[in-house]
Short mmCIF file of C-alpha atoms in Angstrom, two decimals:
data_model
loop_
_atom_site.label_atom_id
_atom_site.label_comp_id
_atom_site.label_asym_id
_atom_site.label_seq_id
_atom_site.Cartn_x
_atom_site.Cartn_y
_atom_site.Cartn_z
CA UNK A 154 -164.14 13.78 -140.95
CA UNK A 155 -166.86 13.58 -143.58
CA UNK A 156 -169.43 16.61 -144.23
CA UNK A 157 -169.98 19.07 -147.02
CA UNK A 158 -167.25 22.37 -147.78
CA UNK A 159 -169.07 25.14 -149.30
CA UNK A 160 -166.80 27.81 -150.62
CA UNK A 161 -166.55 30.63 -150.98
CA UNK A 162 -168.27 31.93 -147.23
CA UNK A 163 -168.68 35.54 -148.63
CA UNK A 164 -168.66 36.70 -152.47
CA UNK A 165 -169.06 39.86 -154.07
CA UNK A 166 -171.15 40.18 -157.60
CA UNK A 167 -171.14 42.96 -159.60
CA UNK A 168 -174.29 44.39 -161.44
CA UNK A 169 -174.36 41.82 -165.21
CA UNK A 170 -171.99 39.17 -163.87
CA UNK A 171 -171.83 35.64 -163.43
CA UNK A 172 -170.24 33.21 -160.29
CA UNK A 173 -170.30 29.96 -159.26
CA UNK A 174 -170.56 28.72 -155.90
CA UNK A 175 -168.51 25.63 -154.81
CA UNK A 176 -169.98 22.47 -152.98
CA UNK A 177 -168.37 19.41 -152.17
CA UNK A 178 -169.13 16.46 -149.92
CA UNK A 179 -167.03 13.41 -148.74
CA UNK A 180 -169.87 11.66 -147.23
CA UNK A 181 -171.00 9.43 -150.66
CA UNK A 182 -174.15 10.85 -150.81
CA UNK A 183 -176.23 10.63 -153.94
CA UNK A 184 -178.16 13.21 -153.73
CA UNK A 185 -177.65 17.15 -153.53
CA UNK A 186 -179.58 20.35 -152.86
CA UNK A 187 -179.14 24.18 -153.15
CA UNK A 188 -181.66 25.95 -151.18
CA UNK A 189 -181.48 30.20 -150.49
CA UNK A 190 -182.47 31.65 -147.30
CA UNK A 191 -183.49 35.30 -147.28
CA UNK A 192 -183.68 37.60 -143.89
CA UNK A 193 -186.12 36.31 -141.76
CA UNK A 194 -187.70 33.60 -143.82
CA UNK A 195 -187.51 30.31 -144.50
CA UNK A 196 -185.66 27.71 -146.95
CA UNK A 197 -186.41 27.69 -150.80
CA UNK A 198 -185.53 25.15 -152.86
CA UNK A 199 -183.50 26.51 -156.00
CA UNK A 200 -182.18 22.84 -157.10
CA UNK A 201 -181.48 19.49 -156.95
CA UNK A 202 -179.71 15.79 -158.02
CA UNK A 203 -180.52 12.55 -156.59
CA UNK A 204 -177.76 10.92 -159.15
CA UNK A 205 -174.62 12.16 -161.27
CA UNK A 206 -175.41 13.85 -164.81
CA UNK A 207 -179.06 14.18 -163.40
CA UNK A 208 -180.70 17.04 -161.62
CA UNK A 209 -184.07 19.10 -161.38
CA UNK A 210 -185.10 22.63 -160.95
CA UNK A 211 -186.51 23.40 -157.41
CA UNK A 212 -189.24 26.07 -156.43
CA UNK A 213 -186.80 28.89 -157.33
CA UNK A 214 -184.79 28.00 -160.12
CA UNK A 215 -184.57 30.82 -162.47
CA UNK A 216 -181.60 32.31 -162.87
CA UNK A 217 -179.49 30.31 -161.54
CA UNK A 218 -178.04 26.47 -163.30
CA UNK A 219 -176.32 23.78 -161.83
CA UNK A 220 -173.91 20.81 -163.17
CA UNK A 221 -173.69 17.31 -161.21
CA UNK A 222 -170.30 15.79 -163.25
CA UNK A 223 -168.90 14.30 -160.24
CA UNK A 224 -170.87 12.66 -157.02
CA UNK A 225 -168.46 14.44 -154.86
CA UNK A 226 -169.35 18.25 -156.48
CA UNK A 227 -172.48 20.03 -156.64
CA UNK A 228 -171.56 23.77 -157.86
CA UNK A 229 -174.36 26.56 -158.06
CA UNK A 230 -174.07 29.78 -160.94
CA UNK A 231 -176.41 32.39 -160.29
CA UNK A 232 -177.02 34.44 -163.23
CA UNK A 233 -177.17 37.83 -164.36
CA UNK A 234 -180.49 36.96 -165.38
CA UNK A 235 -181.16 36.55 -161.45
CA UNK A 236 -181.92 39.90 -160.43
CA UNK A 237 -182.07 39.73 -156.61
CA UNK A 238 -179.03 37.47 -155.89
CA UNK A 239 -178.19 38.77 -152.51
CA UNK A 240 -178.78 35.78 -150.14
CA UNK A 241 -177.49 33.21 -148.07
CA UNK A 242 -176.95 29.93 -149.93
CA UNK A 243 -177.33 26.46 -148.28
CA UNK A 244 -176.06 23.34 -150.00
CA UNK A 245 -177.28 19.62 -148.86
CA UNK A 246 -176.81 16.20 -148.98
CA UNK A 247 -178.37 13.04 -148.29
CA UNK A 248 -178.29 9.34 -149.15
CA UNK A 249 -180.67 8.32 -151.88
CA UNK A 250 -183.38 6.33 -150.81
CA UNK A 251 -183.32 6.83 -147.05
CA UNK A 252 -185.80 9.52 -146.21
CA UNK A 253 -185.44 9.13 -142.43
CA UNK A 254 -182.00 10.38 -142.41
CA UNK A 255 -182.57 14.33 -143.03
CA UNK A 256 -179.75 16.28 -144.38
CA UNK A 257 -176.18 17.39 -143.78
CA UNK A 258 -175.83 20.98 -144.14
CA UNK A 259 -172.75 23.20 -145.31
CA UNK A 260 -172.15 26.49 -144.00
CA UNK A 261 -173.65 28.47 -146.53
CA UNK A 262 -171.99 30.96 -148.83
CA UNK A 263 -173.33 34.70 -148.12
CA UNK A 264 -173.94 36.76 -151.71
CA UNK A 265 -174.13 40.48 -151.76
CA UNK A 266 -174.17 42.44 -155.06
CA UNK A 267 -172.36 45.55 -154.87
CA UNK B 80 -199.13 18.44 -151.18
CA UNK B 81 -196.45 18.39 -148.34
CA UNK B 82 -196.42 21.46 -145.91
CA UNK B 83 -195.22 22.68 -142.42
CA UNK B 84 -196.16 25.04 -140.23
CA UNK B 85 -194.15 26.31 -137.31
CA UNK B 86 -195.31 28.86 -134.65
CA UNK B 87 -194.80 32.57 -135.45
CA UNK B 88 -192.16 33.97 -134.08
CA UNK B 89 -189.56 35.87 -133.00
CA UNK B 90 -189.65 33.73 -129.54
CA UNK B 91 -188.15 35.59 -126.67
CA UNK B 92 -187.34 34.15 -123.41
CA UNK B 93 -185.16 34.23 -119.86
CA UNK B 94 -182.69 31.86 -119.34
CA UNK B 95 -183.57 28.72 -117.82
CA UNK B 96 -187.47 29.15 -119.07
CA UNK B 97 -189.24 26.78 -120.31
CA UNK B 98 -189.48 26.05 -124.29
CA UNK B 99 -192.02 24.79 -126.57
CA UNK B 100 -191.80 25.78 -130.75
CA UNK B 101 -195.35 24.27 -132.65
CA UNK B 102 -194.86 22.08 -135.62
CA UNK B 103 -197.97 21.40 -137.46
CA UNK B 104 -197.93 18.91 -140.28
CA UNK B 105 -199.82 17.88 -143.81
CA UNK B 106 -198.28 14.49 -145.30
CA UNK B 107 -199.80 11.75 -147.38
CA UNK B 108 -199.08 8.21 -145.44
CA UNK B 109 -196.03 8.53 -142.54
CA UNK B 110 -193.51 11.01 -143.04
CA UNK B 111 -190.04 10.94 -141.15
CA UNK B 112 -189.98 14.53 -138.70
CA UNK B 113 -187.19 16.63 -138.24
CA UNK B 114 -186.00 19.99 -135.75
CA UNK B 115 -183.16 21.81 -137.52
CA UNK B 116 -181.21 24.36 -135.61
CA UNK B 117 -179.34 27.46 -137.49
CA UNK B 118 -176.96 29.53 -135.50
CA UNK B 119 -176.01 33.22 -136.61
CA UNK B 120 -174.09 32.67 -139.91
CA UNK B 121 -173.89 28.94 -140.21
CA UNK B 122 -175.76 26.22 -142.15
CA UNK B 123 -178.47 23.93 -140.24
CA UNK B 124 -177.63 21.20 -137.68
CA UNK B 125 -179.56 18.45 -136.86
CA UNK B 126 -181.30 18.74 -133.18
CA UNK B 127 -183.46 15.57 -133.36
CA UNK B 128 -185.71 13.22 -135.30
CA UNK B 129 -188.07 10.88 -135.27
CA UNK B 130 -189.19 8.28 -137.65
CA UNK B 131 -192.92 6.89 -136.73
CA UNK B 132 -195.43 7.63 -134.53
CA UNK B 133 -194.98 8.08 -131.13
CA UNK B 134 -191.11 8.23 -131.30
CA UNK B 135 -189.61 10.59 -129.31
CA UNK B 136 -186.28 12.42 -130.46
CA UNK B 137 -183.96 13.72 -128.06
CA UNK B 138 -181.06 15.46 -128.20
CA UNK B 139 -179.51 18.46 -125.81
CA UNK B 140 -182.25 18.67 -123.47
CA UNK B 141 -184.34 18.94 -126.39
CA UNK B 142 -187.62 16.58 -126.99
CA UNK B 143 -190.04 16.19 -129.64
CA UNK B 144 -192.01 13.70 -129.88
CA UNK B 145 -194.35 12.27 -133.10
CA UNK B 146 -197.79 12.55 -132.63
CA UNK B 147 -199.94 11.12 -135.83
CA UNK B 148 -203.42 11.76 -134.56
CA UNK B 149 -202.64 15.62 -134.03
CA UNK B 150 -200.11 16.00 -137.24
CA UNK B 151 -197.59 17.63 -134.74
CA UNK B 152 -193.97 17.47 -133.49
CA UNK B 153 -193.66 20.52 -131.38
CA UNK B 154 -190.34 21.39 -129.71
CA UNK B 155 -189.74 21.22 -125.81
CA UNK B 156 -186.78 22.06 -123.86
CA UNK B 157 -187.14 22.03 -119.88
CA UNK B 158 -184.56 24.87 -119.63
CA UNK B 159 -182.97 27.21 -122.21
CA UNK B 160 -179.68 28.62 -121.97
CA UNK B 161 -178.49 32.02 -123.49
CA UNK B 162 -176.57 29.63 -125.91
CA UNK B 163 -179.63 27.86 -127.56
CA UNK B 164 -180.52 31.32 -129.33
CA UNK B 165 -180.80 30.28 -133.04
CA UNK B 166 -183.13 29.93 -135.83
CA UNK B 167 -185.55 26.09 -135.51
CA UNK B 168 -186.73 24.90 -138.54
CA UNK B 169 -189.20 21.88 -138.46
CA UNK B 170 -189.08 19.54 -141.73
CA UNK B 171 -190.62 16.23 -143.05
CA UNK B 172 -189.46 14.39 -145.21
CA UNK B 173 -191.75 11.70 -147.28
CA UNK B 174 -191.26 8.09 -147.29
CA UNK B 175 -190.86 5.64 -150.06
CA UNK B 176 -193.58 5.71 -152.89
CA UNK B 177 -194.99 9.44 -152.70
CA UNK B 178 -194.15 12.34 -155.17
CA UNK B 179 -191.45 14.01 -153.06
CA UNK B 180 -189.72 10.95 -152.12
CA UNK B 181 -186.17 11.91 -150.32
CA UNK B 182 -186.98 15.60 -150.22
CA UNK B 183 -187.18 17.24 -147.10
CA UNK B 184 -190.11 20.19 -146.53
CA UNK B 185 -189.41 23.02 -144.00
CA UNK B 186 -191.57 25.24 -142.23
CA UNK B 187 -190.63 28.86 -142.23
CA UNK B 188 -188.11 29.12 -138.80
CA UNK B 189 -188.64 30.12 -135.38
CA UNK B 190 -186.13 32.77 -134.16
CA UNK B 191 -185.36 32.29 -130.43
CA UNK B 192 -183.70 34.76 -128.27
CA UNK B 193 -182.67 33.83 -124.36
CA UNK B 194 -181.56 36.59 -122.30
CA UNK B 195 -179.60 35.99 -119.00
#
């Protein structure tokens, strides 16, 4: 079945260090999105690609930095320049071009700094 | 430029009550609506959608339907079950030619709770 794999679902930072959070989709999307959720509020955009080799900074983006090499692979690294990390990250995709179809969703990665 | 409003919440209700979440809307031209559902721990599904005005999505006993002259898409369910307790996001998302073109907007989440 197609759909987006987000991996790891829980990760542990320590204070100064850098990871990377895996997303991958099998549905030949173009485009790509990392948003974080916090408790009780909403989505915010950190970033996004419509097309390989391309992407844009979101609402939210320092801190963090993406790579779009493959179609298939959108991977988030937060930072230790972000200093609030803990959160519950969302990846996305969607077909270029077709802005009545919405997004699929993964199911999230959850970040705590210890 | 683009925003969504959704009713304040947390939304508490019996079981088999009756539902309705407000979506409020600002969009240049004739954006495409969407109700995203979140369960504890998990990423968001999609409940329903609907495309132009006066569409009606469906899905699960839940109904929305598109209503241009009010800028709304507000949630209804006839009946809620202790199992449709989850986070609803509304979101628009703009069609072809405006600034934010295949980007979707979301309001900030509705948290409902149904007790037996």
């Amino acid at each position: 079945d197609g759909g987006i794999t987000q991996s790891p679902k829980y990760l542990f930072r320590k204070e100064g260090q850098n990871v990377t959070l895996s997303c991958e989709q099998n549905l030949n999307h173009d485009a790509m999105y990392w948003y974080r959720q916090d408790p009780g509020q909403g989505l915010r955009l950190i970033y996004y690609s419509q097309i390989v080799n391309d992407f844009q900074k979101g609402d939210i983006a320092e801190g963090y930095s993406v790579s779009r090499e493959k179609k298939e692979s959108f991977p988030l690294t937060v930072t230790s320049a972000q200093k609030n990390p803990t959160a519950f990250y969302l990846c996305a995709s969607s077909p270029t071009g077709a802005p009545h179809y919405g997004y699929t969703f993964g199911s999230g990665t959850r970040l705590t700094v210890v | 430029g683009n925003s969504v409003t959704q009713m304040e919440g947390p939304v508490t209700l019996s079981e088999e009550a009756f539902l309705t979440i407000n979506c409020t809307y600002t969009a240049t031209g004739y954006p495409s609506l969407f109700w995203y559902v979140q369960y504890p721990g998990e990423g968001l599904q999609l409940l329903l959608k609907a495309t132009k005005a006066d569409d009606k999505g469906s899905n699960k006993g839940f109904e929305a339907t598109y209503r241009k002259e009010t800028t709304s898409f507000h949630l209804e369910k006839g009946s809620v079950q202790v199992s449709d307790s989850a986070v609803y996001f509304c979101a628009l998302s703009e069609r072809a030619g405006g600034t934010s073109y295949g980007k979707l907007t979301f309001g900030q989440g509705t948290i409902l709770t149904v007790h037996p």
